[in-house]
Coordinates of C-alpha atoms and ligand atoms in Angstrom, one line a residue:
M1137 CA 0.1 0.1 -0.6
Q1138 CA 1.2 4.0 -1.0
N1139 CA 1.8 6.3 1.1
K1140 CA -0.9 8.1 -0.8
D1141 CA -3.1 4.8 -0.6
I1142 CA -3.0 5.2 3.3
A1143 CA -3.3 8.9 3.0
G1144 CA -6.8 8.9 0.8
I1145 CA -8.2 6.1 3.3
L1146 CA -7.7 9.3 6.0
V1147 CA -9.3 11.9 4.3
E1148 CA -12.1 9.7 3.3
I1149 CA -12.7 9.6 7.2
A1150 CA -12.2 13.0 7.5
D1151 CA -14.7 14.2 4.6
L1152 CA -17.5 11.5 5.9
L1153 CA -16.9 12.8 10.3
E1154 CA -17.4 16.1 8.3
I1155 CA -20.6 15.8 6.2
K1156 CA -22.0 13.7 9.5
G1157 CA -20.8 17.1 11.4
E1158 CA -18.1 15.9 14.0
D1159 CA -16.0 18.8 15.2
T1160 CA -13.6 20.2 13.5
F1161 CA -10.6 19.1 15.4
R1162 CA -11.0 15.6 15.2
V1163 CA -11.7 16.2 11.4
N1164 CA -8.7 18.5 10.8
S1165 CA -6.3 15.1 12.7
Y1166 CA -7.0 13.2 10.1
R1167 CA -6.3 15.7 7.0
N1168 CA -3.1 16.9 9.1
A1169 CA -1.8 12.8 9.2
A1170 CA -3.1 12.5 6.1
R1171 CA -1.0 15.7 4.4
T1172 CA 1.7 13.8 6.8
I1173 CA 1.9 11.1 5.2
S1174 CA 1.5 12.2 1.9
S1175 CA 4.7 14.2 2.2
L1176 CA 6.6 11.1 3.6
Q1177 CA 9.8 10.4 1.3
E1178 CA 9.9 7.4 2.9
D1179 CA 7.5 3.9 2.6
I1180 CA 5.0 4.3 5.2
A1181 CA 4.2 0.6 5.8
D1182 CA 8.1 0.3 6.0
I1183 CA 7.8 2.7 9.5
A1184 CA 4.7 1.5 10.9
G1185 CA 6.3 -1.7 12.4
S1186 CA 7.1 -0.3 15.4
S1187 CA 4.2 2.7 16.3
G1188 CA 6.7 4.8 18.6
E1189 CA 8.3 5.7 14.9
L1190 CA 4.5 7.1 13.3
V1191 CA 4.4 8.8 16.3
K1192 CA 7.0 11.3 15.6
L1193 CA 6.0 12.3 12.7
P1194 CA 4.1 15.5 13.3
G1195 CA 0.2 15.3 13.5
I1196 CA 0.4 11.6 14.3
G1197 CA -0.6 10.7 17.9
K1198 CA -1.0 7.4 19.0
S1199 CA -4.6 6.4 18.3
M1200 CA -4.0 7.9 14.8
A1201 CA -0.6 5.2 14.6
E1202 CA -2.6 2.8 15.4
K1203 CA -4.9 3.2 12.6
I1204 CA -2.4 3.4 10.3
R1205 CA -1.2 0.3 11.0
E1206 CA -4.0 -1.1 10.9
I1207 CA -4.5 0.4 7.2
V1208 CA -0.8 -1.0 6.6
R1209 CA -1.9 -4.2 7.5
K1210 CA -5.0 -5.0 6.6
G1211 CA -5.4 -2.2 3.2
R1212 CA -8.6 -0.8 4.8
L1213 CA -9.6 0.7 7.8
S1214 CA -12.7 -0.8 10.3
Q1215 CA -13.4 2.7 11.3
L1216 CA -14.1 3.4 7.3
D1217 CA -15.9 1.1 6.7
E1218 CA -18.3 1.4 9.8
L1219 CA -18.5 5.6 8.3
R1220 CA -19.4 4.0 4.8
R1221 CA -22.3 1.4 6.5
E1222 CA -23.6 4.9 8.5
L1223 CA -23.8 7.7 5.5
P1224 CA -24.0 6.5 2.0
P1225 CA -21.8 6.0 0.1
S1226 CA -22.7 7.6 -2.7
L1227 CA -22.2 10.7 -0.9
L1228 CA -18.6 10.8 -1.7
E1229 CA -19.5 10.9 -5.3
I1230 CA -21.0 13.7 -4.2
L1231 CA -18.0 15.0 -3.3
K1232 CA -16.1 14.4 -5.9
L1233 CA -18.1 17.6 -7.8
E1234 CA -15.8 20.9 -7.6
Q1235 CA -18.7 23.3 -6.3
M1236 CA -19.6 20.2 -3.4
G1237 CA -17.4 20.6 -0.4
P1238 CA -18.6 18.1 3.3
K1239 CA -20.7 21.7 4.7
R1240 CA -22.8 21.4 1.0
T1241 CA -22.8 17.9 0.8
R1242 CA -23.8 17.6 5.0
T1243 CA -26.6 19.9 4.3
L1244 CA -28.4 18.8 1.7
Y1245 CA -28.3 15.1 2.9
K1246 CA -29.8 17.0 5.8
Q1247 CA -32.3 19.0 4.6
L1248 CA -33.5 17.8 1.3
N1249 CA -32.1 13.9 1.7
I1250 CA -30.1 14.4 -1.2
R1251 CA -27.8 11.4 -0.8
S1252 CA -26.1 11.1 -4.2
V1253 CA -25.4 12.4 -7.4
E1254 CA -28.5 11.7 -8.9
D1255 CA -30.8 12.8 -5.7
L1256 CA -28.8 16.5 -6.6
E1257 CA -29.2 16.4 -10.0
K1258 CA -33.0 16.4 -9.5
A1259 CA -33.2 18.5 -6.5
V1260 CA -31.6 21.4 -8.1
E1261 CA -33.8 20.6 -11.5
N1262 CA -37.0 20.9 -9.3
G1263 CA -35.9 23.7 -7.5
K1264 CA -35.3 23.0 -4.5
V1265 CA -31.9 23.3 -3.6
Q1266 CA -31.6 27.3 -4.9
K1267 CA -34.0 28.2 -1.6
L1268 CA -31.6 26.9 0.7
E1269 CA -29.4 29.7 2.1
G1270 CA -25.8 29.6 0.4
F1271 CA -27.1 27.9 -2.5
G1272 CA -29.0 30.6 -5.4
E1273 CA -29.2 30.6 -9.1
K1274 CA -25.6 30.7 -10.2
F1275 CA -24.5 27.7 -8.1
A1276 CA -27.4 25.9 -9.6
T1277 CA -26.4 26.7 -13.4
Q1278 CA -22.6 25.5 -12.2
I1279 CA -23.5 22.3 -10.2
L1280 CA -25.9 21.6 -14.0
R1281 CA -22.8 21.9 -15.7
E1282 CA -20.8 20.0 -13.5
I1283 CA -23.0 17.1 -13.2
E1284 CA -23.3 16.6 -17.1
E1285 CA -19.8 16.5 -17.3
Y1286 CA -20.1 14.1 -14.6
H1287 CA -22.3 11.7 -16.5
R1288 CA -20.1 12.2 -19.9
K1289 CA -16.9 10.9 -18.7
G1290 CA -19.5 7.6 -17.0
G1291 CA -18.5 8.6 -13.4
Y1292 CA -20.5 5.8 -12.3
K1293 CA -18.5 3.2 -9.8
R1294 CA -18.8 -0.6 -10.7
F1295 CA -20.3 -2.4 -7.5
K1296 CA -18.3 -4.9 -5.4
I1297 CA -20.5 -8.0 -6.0
S1298 CA -21.5 -8.1 -2.3
E1299 CA -22.4 -4.3 -2.0
A1300 CA -24.8 -5.1 -5.4
A1301 CA -25.8 -8.5 -3.8
D1302 CA -26.9 -6.6 -0.1
L1303 CA -28.7 -4.4 -2.5
I1304 CA -30.4 -7.2 -4.5
R1305 CA -31.4 -9.1 -1.2
P1306 CA -34.2 -6.3 -0.1
L1307 CA -35.4 -5.2 -3.6
V1308 CA -36.4 -8.7 -4.1
D1309 CA -37.9 -9.4 -1.1
Y1310 CA -40.0 -6.7 -2.0
L1311 CA -40.3 -7.1 -5.4
S1312 CA -41.7 -10.3 -4.6
K1313 CA -44.8 -9.2 -3.3
E1314 CA -46.0 -8.2 -6.5
V1315 CA -44.7 -9.5 -8.8
K1316 CA -43.6 -13.8 -9.8
D1317 CA -40.6 -15.6 -10.3
I1318 CA -38.0 -12.7 -9.8
E1319 CA -34.9 -13.5 -11.4
V1320 CA -31.6 -11.2 -11.3
A1321 CA -29.8 -11.5 -14.5
G1322 CA -26.5 -9.6 -16.0
S1323 CA -23.4 -9.9 -14.5
Y1324 CA -24.7 -10.9 -11.0
R1325 CA -26.3 -13.9 -11.9
R1326 CA -22.9 -14.8 -14.3
G1327 CA -20.6 -14.0 -10.9
K1328 CA -18.8 -11.3 -12.3
E1329 CA -16.8 -9.9 -9.2
T1330 CA -18.0 -6.1 -10.3
V1331 CA -21.2 -5.3 -11.3
G1332 CA -22.8 -2.3 -13.8
D1333 CA -25.9 -2.2 -13.0
I1334 CA -28.6 -4.7 -11.8
D1335 CA -30.6 -6.3 -14.4
I1336 CA -34.4 -8.0 -12.8
L1337 CA -37.0 -9.8 -14.5
G1338 CA -40.4 -11.3 -13.5
I1339 CA -43.6 -12.7 -14.5
S1340 CA -46.4 -10.4 -15.0
R1341 CA -49.7 -10.1 -16.7
D1342 CA -50.1 -7.0 -15.7
A1343 CA -46.9 -5.2 -16.5
G1344 CA -48.3 -1.5 -15.8
K1345 CA -49.0 -2.5 -11.9
A1346 CA -45.7 -4.3 -11.4
M1347 CA -44.0 -1.1 -12.7
E1348 CA -46.1 1.0 -10.6
F1349 CA -44.5 -0.8 -8.0
F1350 CA -41.4 -1.4 -8.7
V1351 CA -40.7 2.9 -8.8
N1352 CA -42.3 2.8 -5.9
Y1353 CA -39.8 1.4 -4.3
P1354 CA -38.4 3.2 -1.4
E1355 CA -34.7 3.4 -2.4
T1356 CA -36.0 4.3 -6.1
S1357 CA -34.3 8.2 -5.8
R1358 CA -35.2 8.9 -9.7
V1359 CA -36.3 7.2 -12.4
I1360 CA -34.9 7.0 -15.6
S1361 CA -37.0 5.8 -18.0
R1362 CA -40.5 3.8 -18.3
G1363 CA -42.4 1.6 -19.7
K1364 CA -44.4 -1.7 -19.6
A1365 CA -41.6 -3.8 -21.1
K1366 CA -38.5 -2.1 -19.0
T1367 CA -38.5 0.2 -16.5
S1368 CA -35.2 1.7 -15.4
V1369 CA -34.5 3.6 -11.7
M1370 CA -31.6 4.9 -10.0
L1371 CA -31.1 3.9 -6.3
H1372 CA -29.8 6.0 -3.4
A1373 CA -26.9 3.8 -3.6
G1374 CA -26.3 5.1 -6.6
I1375 CA -26.6 2.0 -8.7
Q1376 CA -28.9 1.5 -11.8
V1377 CA -31.5 -1.0 -11.7
D1378 CA -33.2 -2.6 -15.0
F1379 CA -36.6 -4.0 -14.7
R1380 CA -38.3 -6.3 -17.2
V1381 CA -41.5 -8.2 -17.1
F1382 CA -42.3 -11.1 -19.7
E1383 CA -45.1 -13.6 -20.3
K1384 CA -44.2 -17.4 -19.2
D1385 CA -44.1 -18.8 -22.6
S1386 CA -41.2 -16.3 -23.2
Y1387 CA -39.4 -16.5 -19.8
G1388 CA -36.9 -18.6 -20.5
A1389 CA -35.5 -16.6 -23.9
A1390 CA -35.7 -14.0 -21.7
L1391 CA -33.6 -14.7 -18.5
L1392 CA -30.8 -16.2 -21.4
F1393 CA -30.9 -12.8 -22.8
F1394 CA -30.6 -10.4 -20.2
T1395 CA -28.1 -13.1 -18.7
G1396 CA -25.6 -12.5 -20.9
S1397 CA -22.9 -12.2 -21.3
Q1398 CA -23.3 -9.8 -24.9
A1399 CA -20.4 -11.9 -26.3
H1400 CA -22.2 -15.3 -25.6
N1401 CA -25.5 -14.0 -27.1
V1402 CA -23.9 -13.1 -30.4
A1403 CA -22.4 -17.2 -30.2
L1404 CA -25.9 -18.3 -29.9
R1405 CA -27.9 -15.8 -32.6
R1406 CA -24.7 -17.5 -34.8
I1407 CA -25.7 -21.1 -34.3
C1408 CA -29.3 -20.0 -34.1
Q1409 CA -28.7 -18.8 -38.1
E1410 CA -27.1 -21.9 -38.9
K1411 CA -29.8 -24.1 -38.2
G1412 CA -32.6 -21.3 -39.8
F1413 CA -33.5 -20.3 -36.3
K1414 CA -34.4 -17.0 -35.2
L1415 CA -33.1 -16.1 -32.0
N1416 CA -34.1 -13.1 -29.9
E1417 CA -35.5 -12.2 -25.9
Y1418 CA -39.2 -13.8 -26.3
G1419 CA -38.1 -16.8 -27.7
I1420 CA -36.3 -19.2 -30.9
Y1421 CA -38.8 -19.0 -33.7
R1422 CA -38.7 -21.0 -37.0
G1423 CA -40.3 -18.3 -39.3
E1424 CA -42.9 -17.0 -37.2
E1425 CA -43.5 -20.2 -35.1
R1426 CA -42.0 -20.0 -31.6
V1427 CA -40.1 -23.5 -31.3
A1428 CA -38.5 -22.4 -27.9
G1429 CA -38.8 -19.9 -24.7
T1430 CA -40.1 -21.4 -21.7
S1431 CA -36.9 -22.3 -19.6
E1432 CA -33.1 -22.0 -20.6
T1433 CA -32.6 -25.3 -20.6
E1434 CA -35.2 -25.8 -23.9
M1435 CA -33.7 -23.3 -25.5
Y1436 CA -30.3 -24.1 -25.6
K1437 CA -31.4 -28.3 -26.5
K1438 CA -33.5 -26.5 -29.7
M1439 CA -29.8 -25.4 -30.2
G1440 CA -27.9 -28.7 -29.8
L1441 CA -26.2 -27.8 -26.8
P1442 CA -26.6 -28.8 -23.4
F1443 CA -27.0 -26.6 -19.9
I1444 CA -24.2 -23.9 -19.9
A1445 CA -23.6 -22.4 -16.4
P1446 CA -24.4 -19.5 -16.0
E1447 CA -20.8 -18.4 -15.0
M1448 CA -19.0 -18.9 -18.1
R1449 CA -21.1 -17.4 -20.1
E1450 CA -19.0 -15.6 -21.7
D1451 CA -18.4 -17.2 -25.2
T1452 CA -14.1 -18.3 -24.2
G1453 CA -14.4 -21.3 -25.4
E1454 CA -17.9 -22.5 -23.5
L1455 CA -19.4 -23.4 -26.7
D1456 CA -17.4 -25.1 -28.3
A1457 CA -16.6 -27.5 -24.8
A1458 CA -21.1 -28.2 -25.2
K1459 CA -21.1 -28.6 -28.8
E1460 CA -18.8 -31.7 -28.0
G1461 CA -20.0 -32.2 -24.6
K1462 CA -17.2 -31.4 -22.8
L1463 CA -18.6 -28.6 -20.6
P1464 CA -16.8 -29.0 -16.9
E1465 CA -19.1 -30.7 -13.9
L1466 CA -18.5 -27.5 -12.1
I1467 CA -18.2 -27.2 -8.4
E1468 CA -20.9 -26.9 -5.8
L1469 CA -21.3 -25.0 -2.7
K1470 CA -22.3 -28.5 -0.9
D1471 CA -18.8 -30.0 -2.7
I1472 CA -17.0 -28.2 0.1
K1473 CA -15.8 -29.4 3.5
G1474 CA -13.7 -27.3 5.6
D1475 CA -12.8 -23.6 5.1
L1476 CA -8.3 -23.3 5.4
Q1477 CA -8.2 -19.7 6.2
S1478 CA -9.4 -17.8 9.3
H1479 CA -8.7 -14.9 11.7
T1480 CA -9.8 -15.2 15.2
R1481 CA -9.9 -12.5 18.2
A1482 CA -6.0 -13.5 18.6
S1483 CA -5.2 -11.5 16.1
D1484 CA -6.9 -9.0 14.3
G1485 CA -10.3 -11.8 14.5
K1486 CA -13.5 -10.6 15.9
N1487 CA -14.7 -13.6 17.4
S1488 CA -13.2 -16.5 19.2
L1489 CA -11.5 -19.7 18.5
K1490 CA -14.8 -21.5 19.3
E1491 CA -17.2 -19.0 18.3
M1492 CA -15.2 -19.4 14.6
A1493 CA -14.9 -23.1 15.3
E1494 CA -18.7 -23.7 16.2
A1495 CA -20.1 -21.3 13.1
A1496 CA -17.8 -23.5 10.8
R1497 CA -19.2 -26.4 12.4
G1498 CA -23.2 -25.3 12.0
K1499 CA -21.9 -24.5 8.2
G1500 CA -21.6 -28.4 7.9
Y1501 CA -17.8 -28.4 7.2
E1502 CA -15.8 -31.5 8.8
Y1503 CA -12.4 -29.0 9.4
F1504 CA -11.5 -25.6 9.3
A1505 CA -7.8 -24.1 9.6
V1506 CA -7.5 -21.0 12.0
T1507 CA -5.2 -18.6 10.4
D1508 CA -3.9 -16.3 12.7
H1509 CA -1.8 -13.9 11.7
S1510 CA 2.3 -14.6 12.6
K1511 CA 4.1 -12.3 14.4
K1512 CA 6.1 -9.6 11.5
V1513 CA 2.2 -8.5 11.5
S1514 CA 2.3 -7.1 14.6
V1515 CA -0.2 -4.6 14.3
A1516 CA -2.4 -7.4 14.0
G1517 CA -1.4 -8.9 17.2
G1518 CA 0.8 -11.7 14.9
L1519 CA 1.5 -15.3 16.8
D1520 CA 4.8 -15.7 17.8
E1521 CA 5.9 -19.4 18.5
K1522 CA 5.0 -19.2 22.3
R1523 CA 1.5 -17.4 22.0
L1524 CA 1.1 -20.3 18.6
A1525 CA 1.9 -23.1 20.3
R1526 CA -0.7 -22.0 23.0
Q1527 CA -3.4 -21.1 20.9
M1528 CA -2.7 -25.2 19.1
E1529 CA -3.0 -26.2 22.9
E1530 CA -6.0 -24.8 22.7
I1531 CA -7.5 -25.8 20.0
E1532 CA -6.5 -29.5 21.1
S1533 CA -9.1 -29.7 24.1
L1534 CA -11.0 -28.2 21.4
N1535 CA -11.1 -31.2 19.3
E1536 CA -11.9 -33.6 21.8
K1537 CA -15.2 -32.2 22.5
L1538 CA -15.8 -31.8 18.7
E1539 CA -17.2 -34.9 17.7
G1540 CA -17.2 -35.8 13.8
F1541 CA -15.4 -32.0 13.1
R1542 CA -11.8 -31.1 13.3
V1543 CA -10.5 -27.7 14.0
L1544 CA -6.7 -27.9 12.3
K1545 CA -3.5 -26.0 13.6
S1546 CA -2.6 -23.6 11.6
V1547 CA -1.4 -20.3 10.7
E1548 CA -0.8 -17.5 8.3
V1549 CA 2.7 -16.9 7.9
D1550 CA 4.3 -14.2 6.0
I1551 CA 6.8 -14.6 3.5
L1552 CA 9.7 -12.2 4.9
R1553 CA 11.1 -10.0 1.9
D1554 CA 14.1 -13.1 1.9
G1555 CA 12.0 -15.5 1.3
T1556 CA 12.9 -17.1 4.3
L1557 CA 9.4 -17.4 7.0
D1558 CA 8.3 -15.3 9.8
L1559 CA 8.3 -18.9 12.2
D1560 CA 10.8 -21.0 13.6
H1561 CA 10.1 -24.5 11.1
G1562 CA 10.3 -26.2 14.3
I1563 CA 6.7 -24.8 15.6
L1564 CA 5.8 -24.8 11.6
R1565 CA 6.4 -29.0 11.1
E1566 CA 3.4 -29.0 14.5
M1567 CA 1.0 -27.8 12.8
D1568 CA -1.9 -29.2 10.2
L1569 CA -1.6 -27.2 7.9
V1570 CA 0.6 -24.2 6.6
V1571 CA -0.7 -20.9 4.7
C1572 CA 2.0 -18.7 3.5
A1573 CA 1.0 -14.8 2.5
I1574 CA 3.3 -12.0 2.0
H1575 CA 1.9 -8.4 3.5
F1576 CA 4.8 -6.6 3.5
D1577 CA 7.4 -4.8 0.8
R1578 CA 5.4 -5.3 -1.9
K1579 CA 7.3 -3.1 -4.2
L1580 CA 9.8 -5.4 -5.7
S1581 CA 10.6 -6.3 -8.8
K1582 CA 8.7 -9.4 -10.3
K1583 CA 11.6 -11.3 -10.7
E1584 CA 12.3 -10.6 -7.2
Q1585 CA 8.9 -10.9 -5.8
T1586 CA 8.5 -14.5 -7.9
L1587 CA 12.2 -16.2 -6.5
R1588 CA 10.7 -15.0 -2.6
V1589 CA 8.1 -16.4 -3.2
L1590 CA 9.4 -19.8 -4.4
R1591 CA 11.7 -19.8 -1.7
A1592 CA 9.4 -19.8 0.6
M1593 CA 7.3 -22.3 -0.9
E1594 CA 10.3 -24.2 -1.6
N1595 CA 9.6 -25.1 2.3
P1596 CA 7.7 -28.6 2.2
F1597 CA 5.9 -27.5 5.7
C1598 CA 4.1 -24.3 3.6
N1599 CA 0.5 -26.0 1.7
I1600 CA -1.2 -22.7 0.2
L1601 CA -0.2 -19.5 -0.7
A1602 CA -2.6 -16.8 0.2
H1603 CA -4.0 -14.6 -2.1
P1604 CA -1.3 -14.8 -4.3
T1605 CA -1.3 -11.2 -5.8
G1606 CA -2.2 -8.8 -3.2
R1607 CA -4.8 -6.7 -4.9
L1608 CA -7.9 -5.6 -3.6
I1609 CA -10.4 -4.4 -5.8
G1610 CA -11.1 -0.7 -6.6
K1611 CA -8.0 0.2 -4.2
R1612 CA -5.5 -1.6 -4.5
R1613 CA -3.4 -3.3 -7.5
E1614 CA -1.4 -6.7 -7.5
Y1615 CA 2.4 -6.8 -7.2
E1616 CA 4.1 -7.3 -9.9
I1617 CA 4.8 -12.0 -9.7
D1618 CA 5.4 -14.4 -12.3
L1619 CA 2.3 -15.7 -12.1
K1620 CA 3.1 -17.9 -14.6
E1621 CA 6.2 -19.5 -12.7
I1622 CA 4.5 -19.4 -9.5
M1623 CA 2.0 -22.0 -11.6
K1624 CA 4.3 -24.5 -12.8
E1625 CA 6.6 -24.6 -10.2
A1626 CA 3.0 -24.9 -7.7
A1627 CA 2.0 -27.8 -10.1
A1628 CA 5.1 -29.6 -9.6
G1629 CA 5.3 -28.8 -6.3
N1630 CA 2.5 -30.2 -4.6
W1631 CA 1.4 -27.2 -2.9
F1632 CA -2.1 -25.1 -3.7
L1633 CA -3.1 -21.8 -4.8
E1634 CA -5.4 -19.9 -2.5
I1635 CA -9.4 -18.4 -4.2
N1636 CA -8.9 -16.3 -1.5
S1637 CA -12.9 -15.5 -1.2
D1638 CA -13.2 -11.9 0.0
P1639 CA -15.2 -9.8 -2.0
E1640 CA -12.3 -7.4 -1.8
R1641 CA -9.8 -9.6 -2.7
L1642 CA -10.9 -12.3 -4.9
D1643 CA -7.3 -13.3 -5.5
L1644 CA -7.0 -15.3 -7.7
N1645 CA -9.3 -14.0 -10.0
D1646 CA -11.1 -15.7 -12.5
V1647 CA -9.1 -15.6 -15.3
Y1648 CA -5.9 -17.2 -13.3
I1649 CA -7.6 -19.3 -11.9
R1650 CA -8.6 -21.3 -15.2
Q1651 CA -4.4 -20.5 -16.4
A1652 CA -4.0 -22.7 -12.7
K1653 CA -6.2 -25.0 -13.9
E1654 CA -4.6 -25.4 -17.3
A1655 CA -1.5 -25.5 -15.7
G1656 CA -2.2 -28.6 -13.6
V1657 CA -2.5 -26.5 -10.6
K1658 CA -4.9 -27.5 -7.3
M1659 CA -6.3 -24.8 -5.8
V1660 CA -8.1 -23.7 -2.6
I1661 CA -11.0 -21.7 -1.9
S1662 CA -11.0 -20.1 1.3
T1663 CA -12.8 -17.4 3.2
D1664 CA -10.0 -15.2 5.2
A1665 CA -12.7 -14.4 7.5
H1666 CA -12.1 -12.2 10.1
S1667 CA -15.8 -13.1 11.6
V1668 CA -18.3 -16.0 11.9
V1669 CA -19.9 -13.5 9.2
G1670 CA -17.5 -13.4 7.5
L1671 CA -17.5 -17.7 6.8
D1672 CA -21.2 -17.1 4.6
N1673 CA -18.7 -15.0 1.6
I1674 CA -17.1 -18.6 0.8
K1675 CA -20.2 -17.9 -2.0
Y1676 CA -18.2 -15.5 -3.6
G1677 CA -15.1 -17.6 -4.0
L1678 CA -17.4 -20.2 -5.2
M1679 CA -18.2 -18.5 -8.2
Q1680 CA -14.6 -17.4 -9.4
A1681 CA -14.1 -21.0 -8.9
R1682 CA -16.9 -21.6 -11.1
R1683 CA -16.3 -18.7 -13.6
G1684 CA -12.9 -19.8 -13.8
W1685 CA -13.8 -23.9 -15.2
L1686 CA -13.3 -25.5 -11.4
E1687 CA -14.7 -29.1 -10.7
K1688 CA -14.8 -30.8 -7.5
D1689 CA -11.4 -32.8 -8.1
D1690 CA -9.6 -28.8 -8.8
V1691 CA -10.3 -27.9 -5.6
V1692 CA -8.8 -29.3 -2.7
N1693 CA -10.7 -28.5 0.4
T1694 CA -13.3 -31.0 -1.6
R1695 CA -11.8 -33.6 0.3
S1696 CA -12.3 -35.4 3.8
W1697 CA -9.1 -34.2 6.1
K1698 CA -8.0 -38.1 5.5
E1699 CA -7.7 -37.5 2.0
F1700 CA -5.9 -33.9 2.2
R1701 CA -3.7 -34.8 4.5
E1702 CA -2.3 -37.4 1.6
L1703 CA -2.7 -35.1 -0.2
I1704 CA -0.4 -31.7 1.3
K1705 CA 2.6 -34.6 2.3
R1706 CA 5.6 -33.4 0.9
Ligands
DGT375 P1 -22.5 -5.0 -16.3 O1 -24.2 -4.4 -16.0 O2 -21.6 -4.0 -17.1 O3 -21.9 -5.5 -15.2 O4 -23.2 -6.2 -17.6 P2 -23.5 -6.8 -17.6 O5 -23.6 -8.3 -18.4 O6 -24.9 -6.7 -17.1 O7 -24.6 -5.6 -19.2 P3 -25.7 -5.6 -19.1 O8 -26.7 -5.0 -17.9 O9 -26.0 -4.3 -20.4 O10 -26.8 -5.7 -19.8 C1 -27.7 -7.2 -19.1 C2 -27.3 -8.8 -20.5 O11 -28.5 -8.0 -21.9 C3 -25.6 -8.4 -21.0 O12 -25.0 -9.4 -20.1 C4 -26.3 -8.8 -22.3 C5 -28.0 -8.5 -22.2 N1 -28.1 -7.5 -23.6 C6 -27.7 -6.1 -23.3 N2 -27.3 -5.2 -24.1 C7 -27.8 -6.3 -25.7 C8 -27.6 -6.5 -27.1 O13 -27.6 -4.9 -27.7 N3 -27.0 -7.0 -27.7 C9 -27.2 -8.9 -27.0 N4 -26.4 -9.5 -27.5 N5 -27.2 -8.7 -25.8 C10 -27.4 -7.5 -25.1
CA376 CA1 -25.9 -5.6 -15.7
CA377 CA1 -28.5 -3.4 -17.7
ZN378 ZN1 -3.5 -12.5 4.3

């Protein structure tokens, strides 16, 4: 993480606190710290190892130092996550407009409940903003011009799949009260890591009534376009939703069409043309006669194809595979027998070992690896050999009580700059499983970084390389590393690459997953949960695995612990 990224997080907190109306002194402490960090010559991440060094910097006190250490360690700050939950994140989009500072944003939010650029545009057009003190006609003209520019630049961000999921859940609940068979299509159904807009389909005989119900959804900020077949709205959260209703007979065709991807659709249309059919969102036609349309399966069948899972519909070879009967049998949630990365209160998790273990058991798993950080990650309360030994005893006594379930003694050990590990080999040898990861020195050259990882993974007790590229979606790029080389060695060396299911990471991503499979690499899907709730993220990792065409056999934590243990022996 670079200095400017860390400063950016602190500035965002300052902005949000200011919008919230916190006192100036507190707000400024974040701005001052951000200023110090961005003007610093050396890497703040390197100083952050000891809080003693940090507090020597101007404008950084003890509690600020703690926060900086948390950012360095996790790439994010829980305080910011909380603030974003408290205030609509779309307020920050408003702040990007030059005319809008935190004070103005706050006034409009408090007085007119303006939560997004969309809200603001509408309120200005309706003349509401101009009536407030300090805004006026001149402001109105300028801001409308600026918003126009903002739209032209395609100012809307893509949403992380988990963010989209949180917005979709209540919306689907709401729509289900009026419309039957609600389905979410588009990139969301294909399981893409980010979603541009939300596409929802439903069955209704009375489309007008369905649309009326849709636009009355309380989270709607603006109706973009309204018709009988399709209506689009903007939600307060700043994401567009397209809602379409169909009749039963064409519902399969609609679902197929609006799930996409567009490239997949184009390829399907070609197949239909070759067979003398016409394809659209209402069905497959021979002349005027509809010959398929009710279900996706029926549609594919008419084209001479088996059902293709939404995650594979990207026109990256799935149609040839389907024609040849060579589609993979994609891994499913029920295949996963255990989670292999998790943190407890011993390092930076929120729940105790026992709580995490019980929650994992409640998911129907057979085993569960507790992988707290090692000591190098001191900001996360990383464990040294002594504390780890104690935790291992705790796990052993817990295991005696948990029948048919096993907590694995494990650790997320840091790979040091020179490729050595952050813990004595003596203790690593005692573990059931060792997960290795990079959290520092991300800026090495590609060659150095690759050698560093390979050197670490040469250790016979290292089993899994966690989050292999280190990226955070929308926040931090991957570090330079030769993944091809890593994959080659992993395939030969009997160690595994992680698919980290944290929706901010999704690392490996879908493209790398597929490359890894082709290189003969086995992978694991882990949550990296820092709380009981985090265990649910497994579904996001699973979707990426499916997008990477993985089958049960490609994923090691679909094995029983007994088989698993055999497999990791080196
Ligand atoms: P997104 O929203 O950017 O994350 O990606 P999608 O895939 O959800 O794209 P979206 O919302 O524009 O459209 C949803 C699906 O509808 C898309 O995957 C395929 C289908 N679709 C939309 N427009 C067209 C089109 O002009 N031609 C074809 N063949 N399909 C289209
Ligand atoms: Ca979409
Ligand atoms: Ca759409
Ligand atoms: Zn990690």
